[in-house]
Amino acid sequence: MRKLKILFASSEVTPFAKTGGLADVSASLPAAIASLGHQVRVIMPMYRSVMKGNFKLRSLEKSLDLSHRGRLIKDKVFYSETGRNPLIYFIKRDEFFDRDMLYGTSKGDYPDNADRFIFFSKGILNLCKLAGFQPDVIHCNDWQTSLAPVYLKSLYKNDPFFCNARTIFTIHNLAYQGVFPEQYMAVSELPPEFFSIKGLEYYGKINFMKGGILFSDIITTVSGKYAREIQTSEYGYGLDGVLRERSNDIYGVLNGVDYTEWSPETDSHIAANYNPEDISGKRNCKEELIEIFELEGSVKTPVIGIISRLADQKGFDILANAMDELMRMKLLLVLLGKGDEKYEEKFSELGKKYKGRLGVKIAFDTVLAHKIEAGSDMFLMPSRYEPCGLNQMYSLKYGTIPIVRATGGLEDTIKEFDPETEKGNGFKFAEYSPRAMVTGVKKASEAYQNRDLWLRLMRNAMKEDFSWKTSALKYIDIYNKALNRI
Ligand code: ADP
């Protein structure tokens, strides 16, 4: 086996900075690839959370010199040796990254996001040279890094340092494309001819994600079903045509789970540990959850958990519309979320209206997320679309039964439970509507009444294995495919 050198570029990596699943993937996938014998380095921006977090960092001796808007900017590059492969680099530029949030507040995106991530994308290639790390593969993720493959095919086209490098671009969420006014073309310093239909131009604007799709050697996304969905007009967010053009180079690779982080057997955040042979500890976790959210109900009442970014994608419009009906059923619901102001307000209101039955916490709280996974009986994900989704896979391991809309990675990972054959690991509904969602919840609640059947279902769920190794091997296969091309 050829040992590869891989640079993995991402705008968020757990535990340094996180807004969603990308951070988890950017921590565990590079580690899984490294554990298979490859040399992996990760690069991300140096946000405030990195500087304020208690991380042991060192800086490279030489500074990184980048031109931006006609200025030559020199700044330090930091790195963290987590004691193992992969090493993580941080591109520092306080005017761009020393902020409370990564991309914006609940009121909207930061207005200079184009500048911030043009700067970061340039930094990805420059850092390779500065660190003397000549990569076989540069693996970029989402629009924040998607200009790096474009730079490689333009400004760095004849650079011998990169002559054998291949690029992989992974789409974690097609809805966030990085679309900005045309004037950012000049800021990017890309050749003007790249602003065309065959390039980054998109209805008179510049579309960063389109660049990643057109100029990377191979494109991947995070589930097989989503790889097919994004090539249709319903899920393609205006880029389905561009994706269809490259359909022979698109692969779906399901995300994995880091079970050192997400397993009820070892989880240090939960009230009691448990495993498929002895699930008694789950009851303590449920009692603690009921207490935290000040719910009025016995441990016999099913608790449904939700942990999510509060975004349109996640189905909060149908959830809000179904709430009155759900609250007429014998169940309790807890919601941990942060995001769009309209949903933060709506669910805070609903939390007051249904105090004692619906617990709402508007926050980003990783410890509470673990407690919800462990203490709930069911986990609801009514997503409009879901590229992969991690929480349904975490839930399975905690014996917390997913109720999901059959889309993207949710469709690929959840198999409908059949009480006759006792096979399956969750419940699904197809139509994106409050009615269909309520029907899904009713199916689960009915099954919950039969204790033996439910225990069987929990065991099926806890036995599922989505560890990273299978997917890491698929990525290595894809890297080799790209490298074997002339
Ligand atoms: P997405 O990346 O679209 O947000 P995923 O299901 O892929 O969705 O990943 C979401 C990740 O973010 C999970 O690890 C989940 O636990 C975490 N998460 C989302 N919202 C919160 C929150 N409010 N508090 C803590 N963790 C959260």
PDB file of C-alpha atoms and ligand atoms in Angstrom, residues 12 14 18-25 142 172-173 176 222 255 262 306-311 313-314 335-339 361-370 372-373 379 381 383 385-394 410, ligand 1:
ATOM      1  CA  GLU A  12     -14.329  23.751  11.711  1.00  0.00           C
ATOM      2  CA  THR A  14     -13.858  19.414  17.015  1.00  0.00           C
ATOM      3  CA  LYS A  18     -17.863  23.590  16.001  1.00  0.00           C
ATOM      4  CA  THR A  19     -21.223  24.644  14.631  1.00  0.00           C
ATOM      5  CA  GLY A  20     -22.337  21.273  13.289  1.00  0.00           C
ATOM      6  CA  GLY A  21     -21.461  17.866  11.915  1.00  0.00           C
ATOM      7  CA  LEU A  22     -18.610  19.123   9.721  1.00  0.00           C
ATOM      8  CA  ALA A  23     -16.529  19.680  12.870  1.00  0.00           C
ATOM      9  CA  ASP A  24     -17.050  16.110  14.072  1.00  0.00           C
ATOM     10  CA  VAL A  25     -16.216  14.697  10.654  1.00  0.00           C
ATOM     11  CA  ASP A 142     -17.654  22.840   1.739  1.00  0.00           C
ATOM     12  CA  HIS A 172     -21.401  18.408   3.449  1.00  0.00           C
ATOM     13  CA  ASN A 173     -24.330  20.670   2.682  1.00  0.00           C
ATOM     14  CA  TYR A 176     -24.563  26.780   1.728  1.00  0.00           C
ATOM     15  CA  VAL A 222     -21.730  12.296   2.771  1.00  0.00           C
ATOM     16  CA  ASN A 255     -19.981   9.671   7.529  1.00  0.00           C
ATOM     17  CA  TRP A 262     -20.392   8.856  21.485  1.00  0.00           C
ATOM     18  CA  ILE A 306     -34.070  16.852  19.461  1.00  0.00           C
ATOM     19  CA  ILE A 307     -30.588  18.403  19.116  1.00  0.00           C
ATOM     20  CA  SER A 308     -30.101  20.613  16.129  1.00  0.00           C
ATOM     21  CA  ARG A 309     -29.074  23.784  14.429  1.00  0.00           C
ATOM     22  CA  LEU A 310     -32.296  25.793  14.234  1.00  0.00           C
ATOM     23  CA  ALA A 311     -32.400  26.105  10.462  1.00  0.00           C
ATOM     24  CA  GLN A 313     -33.332  22.493   6.635  1.00  0.00           C
ATOM     25  CA  LYS A 314     -34.075  20.682   9.886  1.00  0.00           C
ATOM     26  CA  LEU A 335     -35.230  20.433  22.339  1.00  0.00           C
ATOM     27  CA  LEU A 336     -31.665  21.745  22.383  1.00  0.00           C
ATOM     28  CA  GLY A 337     -30.969  24.122  19.536  1.00  0.00           C
ATOM     29  CA  LYS A 338     -29.436  27.357  18.358  1.00  0.00           C
ATOM     30  CA  GLY A 339     -29.682  29.198  15.085  1.00  0.00           C
ATOM     31  CA  LYS A 361     -32.978  25.165  25.693  1.00  0.00           C
ATOM     32  CA  ILE A 362     -31.642  27.697  23.218  1.00  0.00           C
ATOM     33  CA  ALA A 363     -27.912  27.081  23.374  1.00  0.00           C
ATOM     34  CA  PHE A 364     -25.020  25.192  21.899  1.00  0.00           C
ATOM     35  CA  ASP A 365     -24.195  22.799  24.695  1.00  0.00           C
ATOM     36  CA  THR A 366     -22.178  19.660  23.975  1.00  0.00           C
ATOM     37  CA  VAL A 367     -22.547  18.164  27.458  1.00  0.00           C
ATOM     38  CA  LEU A 368     -26.327  18.553  27.367  1.00  0.00           C
ATOM     39  CA  ALA A 369     -26.322  16.990  23.898  1.00  0.00           C
ATOM     40  CA  HIS A 370     -24.801  13.832  25.382  1.00  0.00           C
ATOM     41  CA  ILE A 372     -30.232  14.107  25.683  1.00  0.00           C
ATOM     42  CA  GLU A 373     -28.863  11.251  23.578  1.00  0.00           C
ATOM     43  CA  PHE A 379     -34.893  11.027  18.721  1.00  0.00           C
ATOM     44  CA  MET A 381     -35.206  14.380  12.902  1.00  0.00           C
ATOM     45  CA  SER A 383     -35.384  17.181   8.124  1.00  0.00           C
ATOM     46  CA  TYR A 385     -33.138  17.336   3.535  1.00  0.00           C
ATOM     47  CA  GLU A 386     -30.225  15.750   5.411  1.00  0.00           C
ATOM     48  CA  PRO A 387     -26.881  15.118   3.668  1.00  0.00           C
ATOM     49  CA  CYS A 388     -25.876  12.506   6.241  1.00  0.00           C
ATOM     50  CA  GLY A 389     -26.944  13.455   9.758  1.00  0.00           C
ATOM     51  CA  LEU A 390     -24.925  12.333  12.725  1.00  0.00           C
ATOM     52  CA  ASN A 391     -27.408  12.444  15.568  1.00  0.00           C
ATOM     53  CA  GLN A 392     -29.496   9.528  14.301  1.00  0.00           C
ATOM     54  CA  MET A 393     -26.322   7.402  14.312  1.00  0.00           C
ATOM     55  CA  TYR A 394     -25.357   8.612  17.794  1.00  0.00           C
ATOM     56  CA  LEU A 410     -31.431   9.391   7.252  1.00  0.00           C
TER      57      LEU A 410
HETATM   58  P1  ADP B   1     -25.498  19.567  10.748  1.00  0.00           P
HETATM   59  O1  ADP B   1     -24.054  19.409  10.434  1.00  0.00           O
HETATM   60  O2  ADP B   1     -26.361  19.812   9.552  1.00  0.00           O
HETATM   61  O3  ADP B   1     -25.753  20.586  11.812  1.00  0.00           O
HETATM   62  P2  ADP B   1     -25.337  16.833  11.765  1.00  0.00           P
HETATM   63  O4  ADP B   1     -26.396  15.904  12.278  1.00  0.00           O
HETATM   64  O5  ADP B   1     -24.455  16.313  10.686  1.00  0.00           O
HETATM   65  O6  ADP B   1     -26.058  18.182  11.353  1.00  0.00           O
HETATM   66  O7  ADP B   1     -24.382  17.237  12.987  1.00  0.00           O
HETATM   67  C1  ADP B   1     -24.809  18.018  14.038  1.00  0.00           C
HETATM   68  C2  ADP B   1     -23.762  17.962  15.138  1.00  0.00           C
HETATM   69  O8  ADP B   1     -23.836  19.165  15.895  1.00  0.00           O
HETATM   70  C3  ADP B   1     -23.990  16.835  16.117  1.00  0.00           C
HETATM   71  O9  ADP B   1     -22.765  16.456  16.712  1.00  0.00           O
HETATM   72  C4  ADP B   1     -24.894  17.508  17.154  1.00  0.00           C
HETATM   73  O10 ADP B   1     -24.872  16.855  18.389  1.00  0.00           O
HETATM   74  C5  ADP B   1     -24.297  18.879  17.214  1.00  0.00           C
HETATM   75  N1  ADP B   1     -25.222  19.948  17.604  1.00  0.00           N
HETATM   76  C6  ADP B   1     -26.137  20.574  16.831  1.00  0.00           C
HETATM   77  N2  ADP B   1     -26.780  21.531  17.538  1.00  0.00           N
HETATM   78  C7  ADP B   1     -26.269  21.491  18.783  1.00  0.00           C
HETATM   79  C8  ADP B   1     -26.523  22.245  19.981  1.00  0.00           C
HETATM   80  N3  ADP B   1     -27.435  23.197  20.014  1.00  0.00           N
HETATM   81  N4  ADP B   1     -25.783  21.941  21.069  1.00  0.00           N
HETATM   82  C9  ADP B   1     -24.851  20.959  21.038  1.00  0.00           C
HETATM   83  N5  ADP B   1     -24.568  20.220  19.953  1.00  0.00           N
HETATM   84  C10 ADP B   1     -25.262  20.487  18.830  1.00  0.00           C
END
